[in-house]
mmCIF file of C-alpha atoms and ligand atoms in Angstrom:
data_model
loop_
_atom_site.group_PDB
_atom_site.id
_atom_site.type_symbol
_atom_site.label_atom_id
_atom_site.label_comp_id
_atom_site.label_asym_id
_atom_site.label_seq_id
_atom_site.Cartn_x
_atom_site.Cartn_y
_atom_site.Cartn_z
ATOM 1 C CA MET A 74 12.006 -12.846 -10.590
ATOM 2 C CA VAL A 75 9.528 -10.943 -8.385
ATOM 3 C CA ILE A 76 11.690 -10.897 -5.229
ATOM 4 C CA SER A 77 14.716 -9.738 -7.211
ATOM 5 C CA SER A 78 12.714 -6.933 -8.863
ATOM 6 C CA TYR A 79 11.532 -5.672 -5.470
ATOM 7 C CA LEU A 80 15.058 -5.902 -4.065
ATOM 8 C CA PHE A 81 16.459 -3.994 -7.033
ATOM 9 C CA PHE A 82 14.057 -1.037 -6.729
ATOM 10 C CA ILE A 83 14.059 -0.852 -2.951
ATOM 11 C CA ASP A 84 17.820 -1.098 -2.621
ATOM 12 C CA ARG A 85 18.320 1.575 -5.291
ATOM 13 C CA THR A 86 15.782 3.876 -3.599
ATOM 14 C CA LEU A 87 17.296 3.505 -0.124
ATOM 15 C CA ARG A 88 20.762 4.292 -1.481
ATOM 16 C CA LYS A 89 19.385 7.407 -3.164
ATOM 17 C CA TRP A 90 17.694 8.541 0.060
ATOM 18 C CA ALA A 91 20.893 8.016 2.045
ATOM 19 C CA GLU A 92 22.718 10.235 -0.452
ATOM 20 C CA MET A 93 20.014 12.892 -0.086
ATOM 21 C CA GLY A 94 20.361 12.731 3.719
ATOM 22 C CA LYS A 95 17.208 14.723 4.429
ATOM 23 C CA LEU A 96 13.960 14.102 2.622
ATOM 24 C CA THR A 97 10.171 14.292 2.751
ATOM 25 C CA LEU A 98 9.241 10.650 2.830
ATOM 26 C CA PHE A 99 5.650 10.434 1.549
ATOM 27 C CA PRO A 100 6.295 11.764 -2.006
ATOM 28 C CA GLU A 101 9.615 9.886 -2.240
ATOM 29 C CA MET A 102 7.928 6.658 -1.160
ATOM 30 C CA LYS A 103 5.225 7.209 -3.742
ATOM 31 C CA GLU A 104 7.867 7.439 -6.476
ATOM 32 C CA MET A 105 9.276 4.078 -5.411
ATOM 33 C CA THR A 106 5.957 2.235 -5.080
ATOM 34 C CA PHE A 107 4.764 3.663 -8.392
ATOM 35 C CA GLU A 108 7.912 2.473 -10.114
ATOM 36 C CA ILE A 109 7.438 -1.032 -8.683
ATOM 37 C CA ALA A 110 3.745 -1.101 -9.618
ATOM 38 C CA SER A 111 4.307 0.147 -13.152
ATOM 39 C CA VAL A 112 7.034 -2.421 -13.838
ATOM 40 C CA LEU A 113 5.368 -5.414 -12.155
ATOM 41 C CA LEU A 114 1.764 -4.630 -13.020
ATOM 42 C CA LEU A 115 1.951 -2.670 -16.266
ATOM 43 C CA GLY A 116 5.149 -4.203 -17.573
ATOM 44 C CA SER A 117 7.022 -0.891 -18.016
ATOM 45 C CA GLU A 118 10.694 -1.379 -18.843
ATOM 46 C CA ILE A 119 12.847 -1.148 -15.673
ATOM 47 C CA ASP A 120 15.296 1.249 -17.321
ATOM 48 C CA ASN A 121 12.740 3.480 -18.990
ATOM 49 C CA GLN A 122 12.876 6.141 -16.279
ATOM 50 C CA ALA A 123 11.456 8.847 -18.575
ATOM 51 C CA GLU A 124 8.320 6.815 -19.222
ATOM 52 C CA ILE A 125 7.856 5.863 -15.558
ATOM 53 C CA LYS A 126 8.286 9.512 -14.466
ATOM 54 C CA LEU A 127 5.727 10.709 -17.023
ATOM 55 C CA LEU A 128 3.213 8.030 -15.948
ATOM 56 C CA SER A 129 3.790 8.948 -12.312
ATOM 57 C CA LYS A 130 3.183 12.651 -13.075
ATOM 58 C CA LYS A 131 -0.058 11.843 -14.894
ATOM 59 C CA PHE A 132 -1.112 9.595 -12.054
ATOM 60 C CA GLY A 133 -0.506 12.417 -9.557
ATOM 61 C CA GLU A 134 -2.812 14.655 -11.625
ATOM 62 C CA LEU A 135 -5.462 11.935 -11.700
ATOM 63 C CA THR A 136 -5.291 11.400 -7.924
ATOM 64 C CA LYS A 137 -5.586 15.143 -7.197
ATOM 65 C CA GLY A 138 -8.840 15.247 -9.179
ATOM 66 C CA LEU A 139 -10.409 12.315 -7.338
ATOM 67 C CA PHE A 140 -11.574 14.497 -4.470
ATOM 68 C CA ALA A 141 -11.955 17.776 -6.398
ATOM 69 C CA PHE A 142 -15.113 19.677 -7.298
ATOM 70 C CA PRO A 143 -16.371 18.100 -10.574
ATOM 71 C CA PHE A 144 -15.945 21.173 -12.751
ATOM 72 C CA ASN A 145 -14.512 20.119 -16.100
ATOM 73 C CA LEU A 146 -12.350 22.945 -17.472
ATOM 74 C CA PRO A 147 -8.741 22.640 -18.714
ATOM 75 C CA PHE A 148 -7.307 24.516 -15.708
ATOM 76 C CA THR A 149 -9.358 22.862 -12.898
ATOM 77 C CA LYS A 150 -8.041 19.893 -10.919
ATOM 78 C CA TYR A 151 -10.962 17.841 -12.150
ATOM 79 C CA GLY A 152 -10.390 18.777 -15.812
ATOM 80 C CA LYS A 153 -6.683 17.945 -15.550
ATOM 81 C CA ALA A 154 -7.541 14.637 -13.867
ATOM 82 C CA LEU A 155 -9.845 13.601 -16.727
ATOM 83 C CA LYS A 156 -7.116 14.424 -19.267
ATOM 84 C CA ALA A 157 -4.569 12.489 -17.236
ATOM 85 C CA ARG A 158 -6.914 9.483 -17.061
ATOM 86 C CA ASP A 159 -7.324 9.539 -20.863
ATOM 87 C CA PHE A 160 -3.552 9.683 -21.264
ATOM 88 C CA LEU A 161 -3.055 6.708 -18.933
ATOM 89 C CA LEU A 162 -5.789 4.662 -20.617
ATOM 90 C CA GLN A 163 -4.205 5.326 -24.015
ATOM 91 C CA HIS A 164 -0.855 4.198 -22.648
ATOM 92 C CA ILE A 165 -2.412 0.981 -21.308
ATOM 93 C CA GLU A 166 -4.123 0.430 -24.680
ATOM 94 C CA LYS A 167 -0.736 0.582 -26.416
ATOM 95 C CA GLU A 168 0.688 -1.881 -23.874
ATOM 96 C CA ILE A 169 -2.230 -4.267 -24.529
ATOM 97 C CA GLU A 170 -1.483 -4.148 -28.256
ATOM 98 C CA LYS A 171 2.202 -4.960 -27.602
ATOM 99 C CA ARG A 172 1.296 -7.889 -25.296
ATOM 100 C CA LYS A 173 -0.943 -9.508 -27.900
ATOM 101 C CA ASN A 174 2.151 -10.705 -29.746
ATOM 102 C CA ASN A 175 4.538 -10.817 -26.821
ATOM 103 C CA LEU A 176 3.137 -11.904 -23.452
ATOM 104 C CA LYS A 177 5.184 -10.964 -20.374
ATOM 105 C CA GLU A 178 4.995 -11.773 -16.645
ATOM 106 C CA ASP A 179 2.827 -8.755 -15.820
ATOM 107 C CA THR A 180 -0.801 -8.163 -14.915
ATOM 108 C CA ILE A 181 -1.872 -7.041 -18.394
ATOM 109 C CA SER A 182 -0.593 -10.330 -19.828
ATOM 110 C CA LEU A 183 -2.399 -12.308 -17.103
ATOM 111 C CA LEU A 184 -5.652 -10.437 -17.728
ATOM 112 C CA LEU A 185 -5.340 -11.039 -21.476
ATOM 113 C CA GLN A 186 -4.960 -14.783 -20.932
ATOM 114 C CA SER A 187 -7.517 -15.325 -18.187
ATOM 115 C CA GLN A 188 -10.902 -16.888 -18.892
ATOM 116 C CA ASP A 189 -13.788 -18.324 -16.853
ATOM 117 C CA GLU A 190 -15.130 -21.920 -16.912
ATOM 118 C CA GLU A 191 -17.150 -21.158 -20.059
ATOM 119 C CA GLY A 192 -14.167 -19.677 -21.876
ATOM 120 C CA ASN A 193 -15.332 -16.047 -21.569
ATOM 121 C CA ARG A 194 -12.526 -13.518 -21.579
ATOM 122 C CA PHE A 195 -12.237 -9.891 -20.466
ATOM 123 C CA SER A 196 -12.959 -7.291 -23.128
ATOM 124 C CA GLU A 197 -10.168 -4.829 -23.870
ATOM 125 C CA ALA A 198 -12.207 -2.047 -22.262
ATOM 126 C CA GLN A 199 -12.405 -4.122 -19.051
ATOM 127 C CA ILE A 200 -8.672 -4.855 -19.104
ATOM 128 C CA LYS A 201 -7.894 -1.155 -19.513
ATOM 129 C CA VAL A 202 -9.891 -0.038 -16.473
ATOM 130 C CA GLN A 203 -8.741 -3.015 -14.376
ATOM 131 C CA ALA A 204 -5.104 -2.208 -15.132
ATOM 132 C CA LEU A 205 -5.664 1.425 -14.147
ATOM 133 C CA LEU A 206 -7.410 0.377 -10.917
ATOM 134 C CA MET A 207 -4.525 -1.971 -10.064
ATOM 135 C CA LEU A 208 -1.999 0.767 -10.629
ATOM 136 C CA PHE A 209 -3.877 3.095 -8.282
ATOM 137 C CA ALA A 210 -4.665 0.484 -5.617
ATOM 138 C CA GLY A 211 -1.203 -0.973 -6.055
ATOM 139 C CA HIS A 212 0.829 1.996 -4.911
ATOM 140 C CA GLU A 213 -1.190 4.662 -3.092
ATOM 141 C CA THR A 214 -2.048 2.486 -0.076
ATOM 142 C CA THR A 215 1.376 0.857 0.199
ATOM 143 C CA THR A 216 2.944 4.336 0.201
ATOM 144 C CA SER A 217 0.724 5.309 3.116
ATOM 145 C CA MET A 218 1.448 2.201 5.173
ATOM 146 C CA LEU A 219 5.205 2.306 4.641
ATOM 147 C CA THR A 220 5.342 6.005 5.564
ATOM 148 C CA SER A 221 3.394 5.230 8.753
ATOM 149 C CA PHE A 222 5.754 2.320 9.447
ATOM 150 C CA CYS A 223 8.747 4.679 9.359
ATOM 151 C CA MET A 224 6.987 7.225 11.575
ATOM 152 C CA ALA A 225 5.808 4.652 14.123
ATOM 153 C CA LEU A 226 9.226 3.013 14.459
ATOM 154 C CA ALA A 227 11.029 6.333 14.840
ATOM 155 C CA GLN A 228 8.563 7.177 17.631
ATOM 156 C CA ASN A 229 8.853 3.761 19.318
ATOM 157 C CA PRO A 230 12.585 3.029 19.612
ATOM 158 C CA GLU A 231 12.099 -0.171 21.647
ATOM 159 C CA VAL A 232 9.966 -1.637 18.842
ATOM 160 C CA ARG A 233 12.563 -0.594 16.276
ATOM 161 C CA GLU A 234 15.407 -2.199 18.251
ATOM 162 C CA LYS A 235 13.502 -5.473 18.519
ATOM 163 C CA ALA A 236 12.740 -5.432 14.792
ATOM 164 C CA ILE A 237 16.417 -4.739 13.996
ATOM 165 C CA LEU A 238 17.500 -7.629 16.203
ATOM 166 C CA GLU A 239 15.232 -10.019 14.299
ATOM 167 C CA GLN A 240 16.601 -8.797 10.971
ATOM 168 C CA LYS A 241 20.236 -9.009 12.039
ATOM 169 C CA THR A 242 19.729 -12.551 13.331
ATOM 170 C CA LEU A 243 18.137 -13.653 10.045
ATOM 171 C CA MET A 244 20.756 -11.824 8.017
ATOM 172 C CA TYR A 245 23.583 -13.921 9.461
ATOM 173 C CA GLU A 246 21.613 -17.158 8.997
ATOM 174 C CA SER A 247 20.988 -17.157 5.238
ATOM 175 C CA ASP A 248 20.393 -15.200 2.041
ATOM 176 C CA PHE A 249 17.295 -13.133 1.476
ATOM 177 C CA THR A 250 14.675 -15.658 0.299
ATOM 178 C CA MET A 251 10.943 -16.253 0.573
ATOM 179 C CA GLU A 252 11.714 -18.787 3.319
ATOM 180 C CA GLN A 253 13.521 -16.086 5.270
ATOM 181 C CA ILE A 254 10.609 -13.687 4.857
ATOM 182 C CA LYS A 255 8.312 -16.286 6.443
ATOM 183 C CA LYS A 256 10.536 -16.283 9.532
ATOM 184 C CA MET A 257 10.069 -12.526 10.132
ATOM 185 C CA THR A 258 7.463 -13.083 12.829
ATOM 186 C CA TYR A 259 8.121 -9.879 14.785
ATOM 187 C CA LEU A 260 8.115 -7.757 11.626
ATOM 188 C CA ASP A 261 4.795 -9.365 10.789
ATOM 189 C CA GLN A 262 3.381 -8.229 14.149
ATOM 190 C CA VAL A 263 4.759 -4.711 13.620
ATOM 191 C CA LEU A 264 3.164 -4.442 10.185
ATOM 192 C CA LYS A 265 -0.157 -5.681 11.576
ATOM 193 C CA GLU A 266 0.029 -3.015 14.277
ATOM 194 C CA VAL A 267 0.795 -0.341 11.642
ATOM 195 C CA GLU A 268 -2.224 -1.605 9.675
ATOM 196 C CA ARG A 269 -4.375 -1.373 12.835
ATOM 197 C CA PHE A 270 -3.072 1.996 14.019
ATOM 198 C CA TYR A 271 -2.743 3.751 10.645
ATOM 199 C CA PRO A 272 -5.137 2.063 8.186
ATOM 200 C CA PRO A 273 -4.505 3.669 4.760
ATOM 201 C CA VAL A 274 -8.135 3.189 3.695
ATOM 202 C CA ALA A 275 -10.862 4.646 5.939
ATOM 203 C CA GLY A 276 -13.602 2.198 5.017
ATOM 204 C CA GLY A 277 -15.772 0.893 2.217
ATOM 205 C CA PHE A 278 -19.359 0.749 1.007
ATOM 206 C CA ARG A 279 -21.477 -2.369 0.878
ATOM 207 C CA GLY A 280 -24.895 -2.852 -0.668
ATOM 208 C CA VAL A 281 -27.406 -4.474 1.718
ATOM 209 C CA VAL A 282 -28.698 -7.686 0.081
ATOM 210 C CA LYS A 283 -30.663 -8.906 3.135
ATOM 211 C CA PRO A 284 -32.308 -6.705 5.808
ATOM 212 C CA PHE A 285 -30.728 -6.852 9.273
ATOM 213 C CA VAL A 286 -30.868 -5.247 12.719
ATOM 214 C CA TYR A 287 -27.704 -3.656 14.096
ATOM 215 C CA ASN A 288 -27.520 -2.032 17.544
ATOM 216 C CA GLY A 289 -31.301 -1.714 17.540
ATOM 217 C CA TYR A 290 -31.441 -0.125 14.061
ATOM 218 C CA TYR A 291 -33.254 -1.840 11.210
ATOM 219 C CA VAL A 292 -31.281 -1.672 7.938
ATOM 220 C CA PRO A 293 -33.437 -2.483 4.887
ATOM 221 C CA LYS A 294 -32.444 -4.319 1.716
ATOM 222 C CA GLY A 295 -31.123 -2.028 -1.022
ATOM 223 C CA TRP A 296 -29.436 0.462 1.344
ATOM 224 C CA GLN A 297 -25.748 1.305 1.171
ATOM 225 C CA VAL A 298 -23.775 0.906 4.390
ATOM 226 C CA LEU A 299 -20.294 2.130 5.191
ATOM 227 C CA TYR A 300 -17.884 0.008 7.198
ATOM 228 C CA ARG A 301 -15.361 2.078 9.152
ATOM 229 C CA ILE A 302 -11.930 0.514 9.431
ATOM 230 C CA GLU A 303 -10.376 2.797 12.046
ATOM 231 C CA ARG A 304 -13.462 2.491 14.287
ATOM 232 C CA THR A 305 -13.078 -1.287 14.273
ATOM 233 C CA HIS A 306 -9.348 -1.020 14.958
ATOM 234 C CA THR A 307 -9.823 1.242 17.981
ATOM 235 C CA ASP A 308 -12.725 -0.691 19.533
ATOM 236 C CA PRO A 309 -11.783 -1.426 23.189
ATOM 237 C CA ASN A 310 -13.989 -4.543 23.073
ATOM 238 C CA ILE A 311 -11.498 -6.007 20.594
ATOM 239 C CA TYR A 312 -8.136 -4.437 21.409
ATOM 240 C CA THR A 313 -6.684 -3.801 24.846
ATOM 241 C CA GLU A 314 -5.435 -0.216 25.208
ATOM 242 C CA PRO A 315 -6.220 0.516 21.540
ATOM 243 C CA LYS A 316 -4.481 3.914 21.649
ATOM 244 C CA LYS A 317 -1.140 2.255 22.446
ATOM 245 C CA PHE A 318 1.202 1.186 19.632
ATOM 246 C CA ALA A 319 1.939 -2.388 20.734
ATOM 247 C CA PRO A 320 2.847 -5.021 18.090
ATOM 248 C CA GLU A 321 2.888 -7.695 20.836
ATOM 249 C CA ARG A 322 -0.919 -7.753 20.766
ATOM 250 C CA PHE A 323 -0.538 -9.877 17.622
ATOM 251 C CA ASN A 324 1.868 -12.434 19.065
ATOM 252 C CA ASN A 325 0.897 -16.106 19.353
ATOM 253 C CA GLU A 326 -0.165 -15.780 22.998
ATOM 254 C CA ARG A 327 -2.414 -12.718 22.573
ATOM 255 C CA MET A 328 -3.721 -12.822 18.972
ATOM 256 C CA GLU A 329 -6.208 -10.058 19.829
ATOM 257 C CA HIS A 330 -7.457 -9.940 16.231
ATOM 258 C CA LYS A 331 -8.501 -13.606 16.254
ATOM 259 C CA LYS A 332 -11.085 -13.449 19.037
ATOM 260 C CA ASN A 333 -13.807 -12.086 16.741
ATOM 261 C CA ASP A 334 -14.139 -12.253 12.967
ATOM 262 C CA PHE A 335 -13.280 -9.122 10.973
ATOM 263 C CA SER A 336 -11.302 -7.431 13.758
ATOM 264 C CA LEU A 337 -8.324 -6.463 11.572
ATOM 265 C CA VAL A 338 -9.749 -5.121 8.325
ATOM 266 C CA GLY A 339 -7.098 -2.777 6.921
ATOM 267 C CA PHE A 340 -7.245 -4.826 3.709
ATOM 268 C CA GLY A 341 -11.019 -5.205 3.819
ATOM 269 C CA GLY A 342 -12.781 -8.506 4.478
ATOM 270 C CA GLY A 343 -14.996 -11.146 2.907
ATOM 271 C CA ALA A 344 -15.498 -11.598 -0.821
ATOM 272 C CA ARG A 345 -14.038 -8.192 -1.718
ATOM 273 C CA PHE A 346 -10.876 -8.623 0.365
ATOM 274 C CA CYS A 347 -7.882 -6.782 -1.129
ATOM 275 C CA LEU A 348 -6.722 -8.473 -4.301
ATOM 276 C CA GLY A 349 -3.187 -7.157 -3.862
ATOM 277 C CA TYR A 350 -2.642 -8.356 -0.272
ATOM 278 C CA ALA A 351 0.237 -10.710 -1.110
ATOM 279 C CA PHE A 352 1.825 -8.153 -3.453
ATOM 280 C CA ALA A 353 1.675 -5.446 -0.762
ATOM 281 C CA GLN A 354 2.917 -7.726 2.049
ATOM 282 C CA LEU A 355 5.934 -8.801 0.036
ATOM 283 C CA GLU A 356 6.816 -5.258 -0.950
ATOM 284 C CA MET A 357 6.425 -3.944 2.611
ATOM 285 C CA LYS A 358 8.422 -6.778 4.193
ATOM 286 C CA ILE A 359 11.305 -6.409 1.759
ATOM 287 C CA PHE A 360 11.351 -2.633 2.216
ATOM 288 C CA ALA A 361 11.198 -2.889 6.017
ATOM 289 C CA SER A 362 13.939 -5.557 6.144
ATOM 290 C CA LEU A 363 16.406 -3.627 4.003
ATOM 291 C CA LEU A 364 15.717 -0.421 5.909
ATOM 292 C CA LEU A 365 16.142 -2.031 9.336
ATOM 293 C CA ARG A 366 19.277 -3.945 8.319
ATOM 294 C CA ASN A 367 21.209 -1.151 6.671
ATOM 295 C CA TYR A 368 19.925 2.293 7.638
ATOM 296 C CA HIS A 369 19.049 4.542 10.517
ATOM 297 C CA TRP A 370 16.440 7.271 10.308
ATOM 298 C CA GLN A 371 15.001 9.909 12.577
ATOM 299 C CA LEU A 372 12.204 12.451 12.389
ATOM 300 C CA GLU A 373 13.102 16.069 11.775
ATOM 301 C CA PRO A 374 11.901 18.449 14.508
ATOM 302 C CA ASN A 375 9.117 21.043 14.100
ATOM 303 C CA GLN A 376 6.832 19.303 11.663
ATOM 304 C CA ASP A 377 3.080 18.760 11.538
ATOM 305 C CA LEU A 378 2.496 15.057 12.206
ATOM 306 C CA SER A 379 -1.286 15.346 12.357
ATOM 307 C CA LEU A 380 -2.900 13.015 9.854
ATOM 308 C CA ASP A 381 -4.530 13.862 6.541
ATOM 309 C CA ARG A 382 -6.761 11.233 4.883
ATOM 310 C CA ILE A 383 -6.541 12.468 1.289
ATOM 311 C CA PRO A 384 -5.482 10.802 -0.985
ATOM 312 C CA SER A 385 -4.491 8.153 1.616
ATOM 313 C CA LEU A 386 -3.545 8.483 5.282
ATOM 314 C CA HIS A 387 -0.268 10.411 5.815
ATOM 315 C CA PRO A 388 1.189 13.023 8.164
ATOM 316 C CA ARG A 389 0.490 16.558 6.910
ATOM 317 C CA SER A 390 4.223 17.372 6.796
ATOM 318 C CA GLY A 391 4.753 14.423 4.435
ATOM 319 C CA LEU A 392 7.125 13.087 7.141
ATOM 320 C CA LYS A 393 10.431 14.904 7.066
ATOM 321 C CA ILE A 394 13.249 12.565 8.010
ATOM 322 C CA ALA A 395 17.029 12.338 8.085
ATOM 323 C CA LEU A 396 18.305 8.982 6.844
ATOM 324 C CA TYR A 397 21.826 7.593 6.840
ATOM 325 C CA SER A 398 23.405 4.251 6.004
ATOM 326 C CA GLY A 399 25.070 1.948 8.517
ATOM 327 C CA ARG A 400 24.143 1.425 12.139
HETATM 328 C C1 HEM B 108 -0.944 -1.541 2.197
HETATM 329 C C2 HEM B 108 -1.472 -1.811 1.020
HETATM 330 C C3 HEM B 108 -2.945 -1.991 0.742
HETATM 331 C C4 HEM B 108 -4.043 -1.747 1.529
HETATM 332 C C5 HEM B 108 -4.084 -1.218 2.962
HETATM 333 C C6 HEM B 108 -5.208 -2.103 0.749
HETATM 334 C C7 HEM B 108 -6.511 -2.013 1.201
HETATM 335 C C8 HEM B 108 -7.618 -2.456 0.503
HETATM 336 C C9 HEM B 108 -8.965 -2.455 1.005
HETATM 337 C C10 HEM B 108 -9.400 -1.950 2.376
HETATM 338 C C11 HEM B 108 -9.774 -2.980 0.062
HETATM 339 C C12 HEM B 108 -11.266 -3.290 0.169
HETATM 340 C C13 HEM B 108 -12.112 -2.110 -0.241
HETATM 341 C C14 HEM B 108 -13.579 -2.444 -0.004
HETATM 342 O O1 HEM B 108 -13.954 -2.915 1.071
HETATM 343 O O2 HEM B 108 -14.379 -2.239 -0.908
HETATM 344 C C15 HEM B 108 -8.940 -3.292 -1.083
HETATM 345 C C16 HEM B 108 -9.400 -3.807 -2.280
HETATM 346 C C17 HEM B 108 -8.604 -3.952 -3.390
HETATM 347 N N1 HEM B 108 -7.234 -3.837 -3.461
HETATM 348 FE FE1 HEM B 108 -6.012 -3.294 -1.967
HETATM 349 N N2 HEM B 108 -4.804 -2.550 -0.482
HETATM 350 C C18 HEM B 108 -3.439 -2.499 -0.538
HETATM 351 C C19 HEM B 108 -2.624 -2.869 -1.591
HETATM 352 C C20 HEM B 108 -3.084 -3.272 -2.822
HETATM 353 C C21 HEM B 108 -2.244 -3.623 -3.944
HETATM 354 C C22 HEM B 108 -0.716 -3.635 -3.911
HETATM 355 C C23 HEM B 108 -3.071 -3.930 -4.987
HETATM 356 C C24 HEM B 108 -2.752 -4.371 -6.387
HETATM 357 C C25 HEM B 108 -1.649 -4.947 -6.730
HETATM 358 C C26 HEM B 108 -4.428 -3.817 -4.504
HETATM 359 C C27 HEM B 108 -5.555 -4.057 -5.262
HETATM 360 C C28 HEM B 108 -6.846 -4.063 -4.757
HETATM 361 C C29 HEM B 108 -8.026 -4.344 -5.573
HETATM 362 C C30 HEM B 108 -8.032 -4.644 -7.086
HETATM 363 C C31 HEM B 108 -9.126 -4.290 -4.719
HETATM 364 C C32 HEM B 108 -10.600 -4.511 -5.080
HETATM 365 C C33 HEM B 108 -10.986 -5.950 -4.755
HETATM 366 C C34 HEM B 108 -12.481 -6.200 -5.014
HETATM 367 O O3 HEM B 108 -13.277 -5.266 -4.947
HETATM 368 O O4 HEM B 108 -12.824 -7.356 -5.259
HETATM 369 N N3 HEM B 108 -4.393 -3.419 -3.190
HETATM 370 N N4 HEM B 108 -7.633 -2.980 -0.774
#
C-alpha cells in the first residue's frame, strides 16, 4: 500500500511538472511532499485536493511564523502562525474523533493504539501535537533534500549519467518493488552525498547530563550544547576533499563515514535519531528513480543559487528548472 501511494503521488507530480515545462522547484516539491505526508501520516483522503490545499496553506503560514518576531497581532506573521496552528490542531482533533470508530493505516491510528509495557496510552493532547510535529518534520526536510538532489545532479552531469544507468539497468530487470529499491546502491551513495553536502537541518540542541572536556573546554552538567551538522560534514579529518561533490566516498571501498562514529548526521544521531528516516528514504528513492528513468531537467540561467537556511536549506531562487519527459 505504501509504495503504491508514493508512486501514485510522485508519478502524478512529475507528469504535471513536465506539462508546466518551466517551474520553481522548491515550492512545487513542498506541495508534493505535503500531500504525501498528509495522506500517509494524517490520513487525508487522496482525492480531497481542496482539503489538502487548505492544510498546506495553513502549514505555510505556520512555518513563516516559526522564525518571526513574537508579536501576536492578527496581521503579523507570528499572529497568523498562531491562528494557523490552532486551525491545524482543530483539524487533527476532528481526525482523531473519526479514527476512534474507524482506524486506518495512518500515524494518528497508530498513535491511538500504541501503549507502553504498563498499558499507558498517549493522551489526546499528546497525539495532537505529535501529529502536527510529524507533519512538519515529515515534509519540510524532505523538500529541502530533494530540491538539493535535483540541483546537485544538474550541476554534476557525470553523476547523473551514472545514476541513470543504474536505474535503466534495474528497470529492464523487474518491476518497481522494495527488493529493487534495495539494489539501488549508487543512488544510495548519491543521496548520502546530498545529505552530507546539503544537510536540510543545521544542527540540534542537547542537554549536558554529565560534565565533559572538549578541545580543552570544560562543559558543565546542565548546559545546553549545539551540535553542528554541516561542520561535521565538512571536516577534512573525516572526509577527503569535503568541498567536492563525490558520491563515491560512500562506496564499499571508501566508506568515509564509517571510520568514526557520528560522521554522517544529517538525520541526527543517538537516541533522538530521526524517527522518519525510513519514510524519508523511501520517498526520496522513489522520487529519484522515477525522475532519472523518465525525465530530463536543467537549471535555468541567471538565478541566485546561494543557500538560505530558513525554513530549511534551499537555493534563494527556489531552483528554477526546465523539465521535460523522455530522454
Ligand atoms: C530528508 C528528510 C529528513 C531529514 C534530513 C531529517 C532530519 C532530522 C534530524 C537532524 C533530526 C534530529 C534533531 C535533533 O538532533 O534533535 C530529526 C528528528 C526527527 N525527525 Fe526527521 N528528518 C527527515 C525526515 C523526517 C520525516 C519524513 C519524519 C516523519 C515522518 C521525521 C520525523 C522526525 C521526528 C519525529 C524527529 C524527532 C525524534 C526525537 O526527538 O526523538 N523526519 N530529523
